Amino acid sequence: MVSRVLCVAEKPSIAKAVAFHLGRNVQTRSDTGVPWLKNYEFDFEFSLPWGQCKVTMTSVAGHIKGSDFEGRYRGWESCQPQELYDATIVEFVHSDKLKISRNIEKQARYAMALFIWTDCDREGEHIGSEIRDIALSSKPEMQVKRARFSNIERAHVYQAAMHPIDLDERQVHAVAARIELDLRVGASFTRMQTKAFKAMIQQFRDGVISYGSCQFPTLGFIVDRYFRVKNFQPETFWKIQVFHEREGKRVSFHWKRVHLFDRMITTIIFERCIEAGQARVIDLQKKPTSKWRPLPLTTVELQKMGSRFLHMDSQAVMKTAEDLYTHGFISYPRTETDQFDPQMDLRTLVDRQTSDHQWGNYAQSLLNGGYRNPRSGSHNDKAHPPIHPVNYITPASLERPEERKVYEFVVRRFLACVSEDARGESTTVALQCGPEIFTANGLLVLQRNYLDVYPYDKWESSQQLPDFQQGETFQPTEARMNEGQTSPPDYLTEPELIALMDANGIGTDATMAEHIAKIKEREYVVTKPPGNSNQPDNSGGGGGRGGAGRGRGRGRGRGGTNNNATSRTSNSGGNNVFIPTTLGVALIVGYDDLNLDTSVSKPFLRKEMEAQMRAICSGEMTKHEVVNASIQMYRDIFIRTSMNVEVLKAAVRKYVLEPQQQQ
């Protein structure tokens, strides 16, 4: 008797693609009770010990199960929020996923083995464990394996089917720990906040005032940058410039000191330069230079670049990339890896792009001798390669404009990765005028190379310097002393916010876009065109915090679905900046004013939690150890916050109520 194998994918589109890659005569059954859920039946010869088998391929749609507190803890008035740190948590199948669960149970009864085809990341591993548990409840003795794959190209799918592996229980436990902690911490703080503020602001806002351990640090970055802009006090500076005309070219030499904030001292230095009369060339360097081609594409880089250049917000970029992946056009779009495996056949991927009318000729030039091995970054998640095109499709054939933009970007980025660096020649002239040093720089681009296919990088020839000789002296054509003012930093853009989240360990590459979308959905921030607001949204400001800042330069460090306002869910991405609402400001200022050793508005707590998730995955810590330690830490913070809730209320009065009363 031929054995049967049950295969379950994470998405219906993956199930269909895998079924038609592996099976020759695929039968489609629609008797699942869910219109979009199909069971695909076909024959396939697996590696031993399974051999020739009948296969049923079906799917889920993300997580099947959820977690919540035991019945008596679910009501907001049934217990104190602090009790949630010890409350019993139960797991259940989501009500809208019951038919999916029953389909797995039914098909498992006839199978000797279960092959899991979920995405190969932490979340996919946990979804795989949910599928496994449901199947084993129906047939406890069945074998369980998972297919390891990063794209749905036919050959790749075949190899995954022939070489299944075990589920990674450590990753399953890491996600389970995160789910438990997010539930306990999020529910306790959300209930506390809502009860404390609801009576104060119910005339302006309905519903809960929710807390998330990733969302609040993300909001904190935006509020911190907002106050840096709001409190900025410009300072006047003075600088000296020297100009010289030669061979019909006017060259600007910049002061080595850049500028000074003392007018008198600058004036004295300027007068000494004028008195000297002559300038002497003290250094002359002409050397080859390069602009490096980009590193292979990671998820974080895709989100940043998509926001900056494709004018899509990060959530839209990721949704579009996942659609392209499920249709087999690009590789798995959730990866931290920025280095290609040396064994990957990248030339074949280049060859598939040669028929395109936009970049096909460039791809052919790579195959004709321009191909170079890609650079290697320092990150490798050991799960997926960098994002790259898998199969060619004419961009015009894609249905949505967003799909065309993202696909074109992924292709151009890949072709740039396997190209030659851009080459040029840089010239630097340093001259001494009196006691001061001034420099001028020139760039001549000689070979554009990867820039011809990658328009997202700019590297243009600058001013061309005339011939100067080492040691020569001349009288400059003109010298000026100019006055200027420092300018404030800009409000945070989405690429900057993603970079801050990445640097501070807030979320994973796969969840950053979700956290950003969440604080917009909760109306803690809005997005607006640059220069469109210098006050929190929906208020008159309510005063600053931290006093006025004196700015010297444009600092760039840490600082940093509503139907009524399209700006809250805008897809214009990099064109917009984040502005906190009055409630968003009040929440962050309130928690900062508590003066806790570690504020929940800062990234340190979540960064530590993410590090502990990685420790579970590596076997350095257990789920039990991480959960117990984190619960104790957050419980202490919660108790201290509850004891000083009047501090939070004071911030709400200052930033939400008082501005409303002034309008």
XYZ file of C-alpha atoms in Angstrom:
663
model
C 0.000 0.000 0.000
C 1.357 3.427 -0.972
C 1.925 5.703 1.993
C 0.467 9.192 2.261
C 2.293 12.380 3.281
C 0.517 15.517 4.461
C 2.240 18.780 3.469
C 1.107 22.067 5.028
C 2.291 25.485 3.852
C 2.025 28.813 5.634
C 0.180 30.498 2.768
C -2.292 29.224 0.139
C -0.144 30.577 -2.697
C 2.895 28.629 -1.465
C 0.821 25.435 -1.193
C -0.365 25.803 -4.779
C 3.116 26.592 -6.125
C 4.752 23.678 -4.309
C 2.022 21.248 -5.363
C 2.339 22.109 -9.043
C 6.149 22.000 -8.869
C 6.215 18.535 -7.291
C 3.187 16.865 -8.845
C 2.474 15.986 -12.470
C -1.240 15.304 -12.298
C -2.426 17.531 -9.474
C -6.040 17.176 -8.354
C -7.540 20.205 -6.610
C -10.187 19.649 -3.955
C -12.322 22.417 -2.452
C -14.110 20.453 0.275
C -12.465 22.290 3.185
C -15.353 24.577 4.095
C -13.195 27.647 3.391
C -13.435 29.145 -0.133
C -9.723 29.971 -0.473
C -8.438 26.810 1.233
C -7.645 24.024 -1.234
C -6.285 20.500 -0.834
C -3.968 19.476 -3.685
C -3.456 15.757 -4.257
C -0.632 14.222 -6.318
C 2.050 11.520 -6.298
C 5.702 12.189 -5.490
C 8.760 10.074 -4.822
C 10.500 11.343 -1.711
C 13.928 10.284 -0.502
C 14.101 7.264 1.779
C 12.546 6.167 4.059
C 9.349 7.513 2.489
C 9.822 6.745 -1.217
C 6.813 6.842 -3.557
C 3.886 8.464 -1.736
C 0.509 9.984 -2.282
C 0.601 13.609 -1.145
C -2.027 15.986 0.164
C -0.823 19.586 0.093
C -2.799 22.192 2.006
C -2.127 25.383 3.926
C -2.915 27.660 6.805
C -2.906 31.474 6.778
C -0.348 32.486 9.386
C -0.828 31.634 13.042
C -3.685 29.231 13.759
C -3.512 29.514 17.519
C -3.601 32.407 19.930
C -2.924 32.900 23.626
C -4.989 34.641 26.268
C -5.479 34.655 29.995
C -7.647 32.138 31.749
C -11.307 33.141 31.843
C -11.417 35.002 35.146
C -8.503 37.250 34.153
C -9.950 38.340 30.815
C -12.374 40.884 32.235
C -10.800 44.245 32.939
C -12.629 44.579 36.238
C -12.138 40.978 37.341
C -8.586 41.466 38.609
C -5.895 44.040 39.190
C -3.554 44.529 36.209
C -0.587 43.467 38.360
C -2.117 39.989 38.745
C -1.619 39.353 35.013
C 2.075 38.662 35.601
C 1.107 35.414 37.370
C -2.173 34.616 35.625
C -2.594 31.295 33.832
C -2.316 31.557 30.045
C -4.242 29.216 27.784
C -3.724 28.445 24.102
C -6.648 28.155 21.694
C -7.454 27.942 18.009
C -8.705 31.261 16.660
C -12.414 31.114 15.936
C -11.865 32.090 12.296
C -9.250 29.328 11.932
C -11.349 26.406 13.253
C -12.121 25.037 9.789
C -8.439 25.236 8.866
C -7.560 23.306 12.001
C -10.219 20.679 11.292
C -8.902 20.252 7.762
C -5.423 19.474 9.128
C -6.861 17.053 11.677
C -8.889 15.278 8.994
C -6.032 14.938 6.514
C -3.592 13.853 9.232
C -5.660 10.738 9.975
C -4.694 9.272 6.598
C -1.006 10.296 6.604
C 2.090 8.575 7.973
C 4.190 11.761 7.861
C 3.760 15.518 8.085
C 5.969 17.851 6.031
C 5.773 21.484 7.158
C 6.304 24.181 4.507
C 6.183 27.348 6.604
C 8.592 30.254 6.128
C 12.043 29.452 7.444
C 12.298 32.016 10.204
C 11.399 32.140 13.898
C 7.754 32.964 13.308
C 7.455 30.297 10.628
C 8.978 27.768 12.988
C 6.355 28.548 15.628
C 3.522 28.339 13.083
C 4.998 24.979 12.092
C 4.779 23.839 15.709
C 1.101 24.828 15.803
C 0.466 22.747 12.667
C 2.404 19.852 14.190
C 0.446 19.930 17.451
C -2.901 19.930 15.635
C -1.833 17.057 13.365
C -0.453 14.999 16.262
C -3.676 15.462 18.207
C -5.330 13.538 15.377
C -2.536 11.003 14.784
C 0.098 10.942 17.542
C 2.404 8.419 15.853
C 3.018 10.342 12.614
C 6.510 11.550 11.699
C 7.093 15.300 11.478
C 9.621 17.070 9.238
C 9.959 20.537 7.753
C 11.084 21.673 4.306
C 13.866 24.231 4.281
C 13.487 26.694 1.394
C 14.045 30.363 0.600
C 12.254 30.686 -2.739
C 9.681 28.699 -4.717
C 11.670 28.034 -7.854
C 10.974 24.480 -9.050
C 14.500 23.101 -8.526
C 14.746 24.693 -5.096
C 11.358 23.291 -4.024
C 12.361 19.842 -5.265
C 15.570 19.904 -3.205
C 13.625 21.028 -0.131
C 11.187 18.123 -0.542
C 14.039 15.637 -0.920
C 16.029 16.862 2.094
C 13.609 17.650 4.946
C 14.917 18.588 8.393
C 13.537 18.724 11.934
C 11.691 21.708 13.362
C 14.011 23.946 15.366
C 12.534 23.688 18.851
C 14.750 26.471 20.163
C 13.222 28.931 17.707
C 9.765 27.667 18.653
C 10.536 28.338 22.326
C 11.941 31.797 21.557
C 8.713 32.857 19.849
C 6.632 31.295 22.618
C 8.591 33.329 25.181
C 8.051 36.509 23.191
C 4.316 35.817 22.844
C 3.921 35.248 26.597
C 5.901 38.333 27.578
C 4.136 40.564 25.070
C 0.781 39.371 26.393
C 1.570 39.847 30.083
C 3.415 43.155 29.739
C 1.177 44.630 27.048
C -2.087 43.727 28.811
C -0.975 44.943 32.249
C 0.293 48.331 31.060
C -2.606 48.800 28.636
C -5.193 48.228 31.351
C -3.349 50.488 33.791
C -2.962 53.311 31.250
C -6.513 53.125 29.986
C -8.018 53.149 33.466
C -5.797 56.065 34.500
C -6.424 58.280 31.456
C -9.830 57.328 30.111
C -11.868 59.673 32.303
C -9.453 62.518 31.503
C -9.505 62.285 27.713
C -12.722 60.440 26.825
C -14.162 63.634 25.340
C -11.260 63.645 22.835
C -10.628 59.937 22.332
C -12.503 56.651 22.736
C -11.146 53.157 23.222
C -8.059 51.764 24.911
C -4.699 53.474 25.299
C -2.565 50.507 24.482
C 1.048 49.710 25.272
C 3.543 47.600 23.351
C 7.124 46.894 24.369
C 8.317 47.543 20.805
C 5.890 50.317 19.921
C 6.785 52.568 22.867
C 10.538 52.752 22.173
C 9.661 53.374 18.515
C 7.381 56.207 19.604
C 10.158 57.391 21.931
C 12.536 57.933 19.007
C 9.948 60.121 17.274
C 9.130 62.182 20.381
C 12.801 62.687 21.243
C 13.514 63.985 17.732
C 10.419 66.183 17.896
C 11.717 67.901 21.029
C 15.180 68.299 19.535
C 13.601 70.190 16.658
C 11.171 72.154 18.850
C 13.767 73.220 21.422
C 16.508 74.002 18.952
C 18.071 77.439 19.327
C 20.144 78.503 16.305
C 23.627 79.880 16.863
C 25.407 82.330 14.630
C 28.783 81.316 13.246
C 31.369 82.844 10.960
C 33.558 81.209 8.343
C 36.246 82.200 5.868
C 36.325 81.217 2.209
C 39.070 81.749 -0.339
C 38.421 81.846 -4.106
C 40.821 81.693 -7.008
C 40.245 81.867 -10.751
C 42.574 79.988 -13.095
C 42.134 78.572 -16.593
C 38.599 79.923 -16.680
C 37.618 78.018 -13.547
C 36.629 79.560 -10.231
C 37.764 77.351 -7.355
C 36.309 77.592 -3.836
C 38.681 76.685 -0.988
C 37.050 75.746 2.318
C 38.420 76.609 5.738
C 39.917 73.688 7.627
C 38.326 74.979 10.854
C 34.928 74.957 9.021
C 33.537 77.807 11.156
C 33.845 79.507 14.554
C 31.170 80.841 16.873
C 33.231 83.907 17.899
C 33.002 86.828 15.478
C 35.948 88.715 16.947
C 38.368 85.799 16.698
C 37.190 85.019 13.166
C 37.716 88.677 12.191
C 41.274 88.664 13.555
C 42.096 85.455 11.653
C 40.527 86.847 8.483
C 42.599 90.042 8.729
C 45.778 87.985 9.088
C 44.878 86.079 5.915
C 44.333 89.373 4.079
C 47.622 90.794 5.383
C 49.506 87.703 4.178
C 48.418 88.474 0.630
C 49.876 85.290 -0.833
C 48.696 81.702 -0.600
C 51.044 78.723 -0.937
C 50.110 75.227 -2.107
C 51.296 72.967 0.714
C 49.740 69.701 -0.447
C 48.564 68.368 -3.788
C 47.071 64.892 -4.127
C 45.624 63.279 -7.214
C 44.630 59.655 -6.779
C 42.182 57.068 -8.062
C 39.010 56.645 -6.066
C 35.999 54.338 -6.133
C 32.370 54.274 -5.145
C 31.617 50.782 -3.949
C 28.697 48.860 -5.366
C 26.037 48.069 -2.762
C 26.027 45.065 -0.492
C 23.501 42.277 -1.128
C 19.995 43.237 -0.063
C 18.605 42.622 3.442
C 15.086 43.206 4.750
C 16.029 46.313 6.717
C 17.807 47.802 3.700
C 14.823 47.003 1.465
C 12.488 48.854 3.829
C 14.784 51.870 4.109
C 15.436 52.110 0.383
C 11.792 51.480 -0.474
C 10.714 54.332 1.760
C 13.406 56.690 0.468
C 13.334 55.982 -3.265
C 10.105 54.125 -4.051
C 7.919 56.440 -1.920
C 6.221 53.535 -0.145
C 6.008 53.056 3.590
C 7.810 50.063 5.048
C 4.651 48.037 5.586
C 3.626 48.476 1.941
C 7.140 47.550 0.802
C 7.094 44.314 2.807
C 3.567 43.373 1.727
C 4.552 43.882 -1.916
C 7.803 41.947 -1.521
C 5.924 39.026 0.048
C 3.482 39.003 -2.875
C 6.397 38.879 -5.328
C 7.929 36.048 -3.302
C 4.757 33.967 -3.188
C 4.465 34.298 -6.977
C 8.013 33.050 -7.399
C 9.608 36.238 -8.721
C 11.986 37.044 -5.846
C 13.545 35.146 -2.955
C 12.243 35.169 0.620
C 12.116 38.857 1.634
C 12.774 38.458 5.361
C 16.494 37.999 5.856
C 19.382 39.558 7.756
C 21.990 38.039 5.413
C 24.094 40.415 3.301
C 26.459 37.847 1.779
C 25.811 35.315 -0.974
C 26.918 31.722 -0.555
C 29.917 31.206 -2.875
C 28.189 28.075 -4.204
C 25.141 29.976 -5.498
C 24.916 30.156 -9.282
C 24.437 33.914 -9.588
C 25.317 34.038 -13.294
C 22.194 32.052 -14.123
C 20.117 34.626 -12.242
C 21.796 37.373 -14.267
C 21.090 35.486 -17.514
C 17.350 35.421 -16.731
C 17.295 39.231 -16.828
C 18.893 39.655 -20.279
C 15.579 39.874 -22.135
C 14.374 42.983 -20.326
C 14.231 46.129 -22.459
C 15.417 48.362 -19.579
C 18.300 46.444 -18.009
C 18.671 43.456 -20.329
C 21.637 44.905 -22.252
C 23.396 45.676 -18.995
C 22.798 42.132 -17.735
C 24.245 40.789 -20.991
C 27.322 42.988 -20.555
C 27.896 41.337 -17.190
C 27.844 37.913 -18.820
C 30.208 39.199 -21.525
C 32.938 39.947 -19.005
C 31.630 42.582 -16.620
C 30.513 40.114 -13.923
C 32.228 40.423 -10.536
C 31.700 38.372 -7.407
C 29.509 40.349 -4.986
C 30.838 41.987 -1.865
C 30.168 40.230 1.432
C 28.738 42.020 4.426
C 29.099 40.939 8.040
C 25.635 39.441 8.606
C 24.478 35.893 7.966
C 21.331 34.565 9.617
C 22.142 31.046 8.373
C 18.566 30.727 7.134
C 18.092 32.711 3.924
C 20.262 34.293 1.237
C 20.055 38.019 0.500
C 16.940 39.159 -1.352
C 17.402 38.616 -5.087
C 15.348 38.026 -8.243
C 14.534 34.365 -8.878
C 12.567 34.430 -12.129
C 12.138 37.101 -14.746
C 8.833 38.763 -15.458
C 8.230 41.803 -17.601
C 7.500 44.545 -15.043
C 4.546 45.717 -17.150
C 2.968 42.287 -16.606
C 2.730 42.848 -12.861
C -0.685 44.034 -11.770
C 0.134 46.784 -9.290
C 2.515 49.744 -9.701
C 3.984 48.901 -6.286
C 4.909 45.422 -7.506
C 6.634 46.870 -10.548
C 8.652 49.314 -8.444
C 9.766 46.770 -5.863
C 10.604 44.112 -8.449
C 12.644 46.600 -10.493
C 14.510 47.716 -7.376
C 15.348 44.135 -6.348
C 16.604 43.329 -9.861
C 18.676 46.486 -10.204
C 20.153 46.006 -6.734
C 21.157 42.443 -7.586
C 22.738 43.420 -10.899
C 24.615 46.231 -9.144
C 25.930 43.747 -6.567
C 27.628 41.641 -9.265
C 29.036 44.650 -11.146
C 32.287 46.564 -10.982
C 32.668 49.468 -8.539
C 32.400 52.929 -10.070
C 35.851 54.412 -10.745
C 37.034 57.986 -10.656
C 39.886 60.331 -9.874
C 39.926 62.684 -6.917
C 42.080 65.770 -6.598
C 42.755 67.615 -3.334
C 44.598 70.910 -3.126
C 45.554 72.349 0.277
C 46.901 75.854 0.562
C 48.120 78.028 3.403
C 47.055 81.636 3.582
C 48.635 83.391 6.540
C 48.252 81.006 9.514
C 45.227 79.166 8.091
C 44.742 76.085 5.909
C 42.139 75.901 3.125
C 41.292 72.939 0.881
C 39.499 72.316 -2.400
C 38.394 68.956 -3.752
C 37.529 67.809 -7.253
C 36.095 64.551 -8.567
C 36.146 63.191 -12.090
C 34.032 60.074 -12.664
C 35.843 57.896 -15.216
C 33.812 54.651 -15.238
C 30.219 54.570 -13.988
C 29.997 50.745 -14.040
C 27.298 49.676 -11.546
C 25.814 53.199 -11.526
C 24.521 52.558 -15.064
C 22.004 50.041 -13.716
C 21.511 51.419 -10.188
C 20.071 54.960 -10.345
C 19.434 55.033 -6.580
C 23.115 55.923 -5.929
C 24.439 59.276 -7.065
C 28.106 59.936 -7.819
C 28.705 62.832 -10.145
C 31.785 64.702 -11.238
C 32.218 67.852 -9.151
C 34.165 71.042 -9.805
C 37.173 70.371 -12.013
C 40.301 71.871 -10.510
C 42.818 73.677 -12.710
C 46.488 72.704 -12.543
C 48.286 73.647 -9.341
C 51.897 72.875 -8.433
C 53.214 71.775 -5.066
C 54.924 74.738 -3.349
C 53.687 77.428 -5.755
C 52.447 80.740 -4.393
C 49.763 83.001 -5.790
C 47.471 85.818 -4.764
C 43.901 84.529 -4.318
C 41.275 86.259 -6.419
C 38.985 86.804 -3.426
C 38.641 86.094 0.298
C 35.387 86.360 2.220
C 34.215 86.221 5.812
C 30.631 84.937 5.827
C 28.018 84.721 8.555
C 25.665 81.779 8.966
C 23.419 80.005 11.455
C 23.196 76.428 12.624
C 20.018 74.692 11.546
C 17.878 72.235 13.499
C 17.767 68.529 12.795
C 14.906 67.324 10.639
C 11.967 65.366 11.962
C 12.439 61.629 11.612
C 11.784 60.068 8.237
C 10.869 56.415 7.951
C 14.333 55.323 6.712
C 15.903 57.088 9.701
C 13.398 55.518 12.098
C 14.065 52.040 10.722
C 17.810 52.630 11.070
C 17.340 53.655 14.725
C 15.178 50.618 15.418
C 17.727 48.347 13.774
C 20.671 49.872 15.655
C 18.848 49.633 18.983
C 17.415 46.147 18.544
C 13.745 47.183 18.461
C 11.891 44.363 16.771
C 13.354 42.154 14.091
C 13.857 42.837 10.414
C 10.533 41.064 9.899
C 8.496 43.111 12.423
C 9.803 46.698 12.247
C 7.247 47.729 9.639
C 4.447 46.319 11.806
C 5.562 48.329 14.845
C 5.667 51.548 12.827
C 2.221 50.845 11.404
C 0.917 50.119 14.906
C 1.851 53.497 16.403
C 0.216 55.210 13.427
C -2.895 53.069 13.840
C -3.000 53.903 17.568
C -2.828 57.593 16.656
C 0.330 58.195 18.662
C 1.999 59.669 15.551
C 1.042 60.966 12.140
C 3.087 61.413 8.978
C 3.238 64.761 7.226
C 5.218 66.377 4.419
C 8.527 67.904 5.607
C 8.189 71.419 6.989
C 4.440 71.058 7.445
C 4.349 71.097 11.243
C 6.380 72.153 14.236
C 3.746 71.261 16.798
C 2.360 67.903 17.929
C -0.610 66.898 15.830
C -3.994 68.072 17.090
C -2.605 70.508 19.646
C -0.823 73.753 20.336
C 2.304 72.233 21.797
C 1.911 72.458 25.550
C 5.468 73.555 26.243
C 8.795 71.906 25.719
C 10.871 69.693 27.909
C 14.522 69.583 28.755
C 15.031 73.295 28.134
C 16.204 74.939 24.968
C 18.904 73.172 23.045
C 21.771 75.075 21.507
C 22.577 73.499 18.198
C 25.961 73.298 16.552
C 25.296 71.544 13.279
C 22.478 69.273 12.154
C 22.681 66.383 14.608
C 21.632 62.985 13.294
C 22.044 60.732 16.329
C 19.468 59.137 18.545
C 16.752 61.673 19.162
C 15.460 60.760 17.961
C -6.244 52.746 10.210
C -7.834 55.909 10.643
C -10.479 56.780 8.041
C -10.331 60.474 8.826
C -6.679 61.191 8.122
C -4.880 59.674 5.188
C -1.592 60.894 6.625
C -1.842 58.234 9.305
C -1.565 55.437 6.767
C 0.209 57.208 3.947
C 2.273 55.222 1.464
C 4.399 58.212 0.516
C 7.161 56.808 2.689
C 10.411 58.728 2.456
C 8.659 61.975 1.432
C 7.036 62.279 4.855
C 8.226 62.834 8.406
C 6.815 61.562 11.683
C 5.112 64.031 14.048
C 3.874 62.784 17.447
C 0.301 63.506 18.501
C -0.304 65.204 21.820
C -1.147 61.836 23.368
C 2.028 60.324 21.949
C 4.071 63.139 23.494
C 2.252 62.841 26.831
C 2.886 59.108 27.100
C 6.619 59.367 26.432
C 7.172 62.441 28.613
C 5.111 60.890 31.402
C 7.172 57.704 31.493
C 10.424 59.655 31.245
C 9.342 61.869 34.143
C 8.957 58.790 36.342
C 12.784 58.685 36.402
C 12.877 54.899 36.428
C 16.269 53.243 36.198
C 15.165 51.933 32.812
C 12.334 53.794 31.098
C 9.817 51.841 29.050
C 10.053 54.591 26.432
C 13.719 53.836 25.804
C 15.027 50.919 23.723
C 17.078 49.157 26.395
C 14.398 46.816 27.776
C 13.271 45.558 24.390
C 16.824 45.327 23.112
C 17.643 43.076 26.044
C 14.571 40.965 25.362
C 15.569 40.513 21.701
C 19.058 39.486 22.848
C 17.478 36.895 25.137
C 15.374 35.549 22.257
C 18.604 35.004 20.323
C 20.101 33.347 23.402
C 17.219 30.859 23.436
C 17.808 30.136 19.744
C 21.506 29.493 20.364
C 20.862 27.319 23.412
C 22.533 29.715 25.862
C 19.289 30.259 27.787
C 16.014 28.407 28.167
C 12.525 29.773 27.650
C 11.836 29.324 31.370
C 14.894 31.378 32.365
C 14.092 34.220 29.984
C 10.400 34.429 30.864
C 10.985 34.372 34.629
C 13.725 37.014 34.538
C 11.761 39.311 32.228
C 8.531 38.998 34.210
C 10.312 39.974 37.398
C 11.897 43.001 35.737
C 8.682 44.239 34.136
C 6.655 43.554 37.290
C 8.967 45.831 39.295
C 8.650 48.578 36.665
C 4.874 48.166 36.596
C 4.584 48.464 40.401
C 6.695 51.630 40.481
C 4.712 53.091 37.591
C 1.376 52.339 39.273
C 2.551 53.978 42.497
C 3.408 57.153 40.569
C 0.558 57.207 38.070
C -0.095 60.869 38.941
C 3.103 61.718 37.083
C 1.623 60.184 33.926
C -1.638 62.047 34.487
C 0.256 65.324 34.858
C 1.833 64.785 31.431
C -1.597 64.102 29.911
C -2.963 67.302 31.433
C -0.021 69.343 30.136
C 0.196 67.978 26.610
C -3.385 66.885 25.846
C -5.924 68.726 28.013
C -4.396 72.194 28.347
C -3.786 72.673 24.585
C -7.350 71.508 23.874
C -8.735 74.031 26.352
C -6.717 76.818 24.716
C -8.231 76.182 21.282
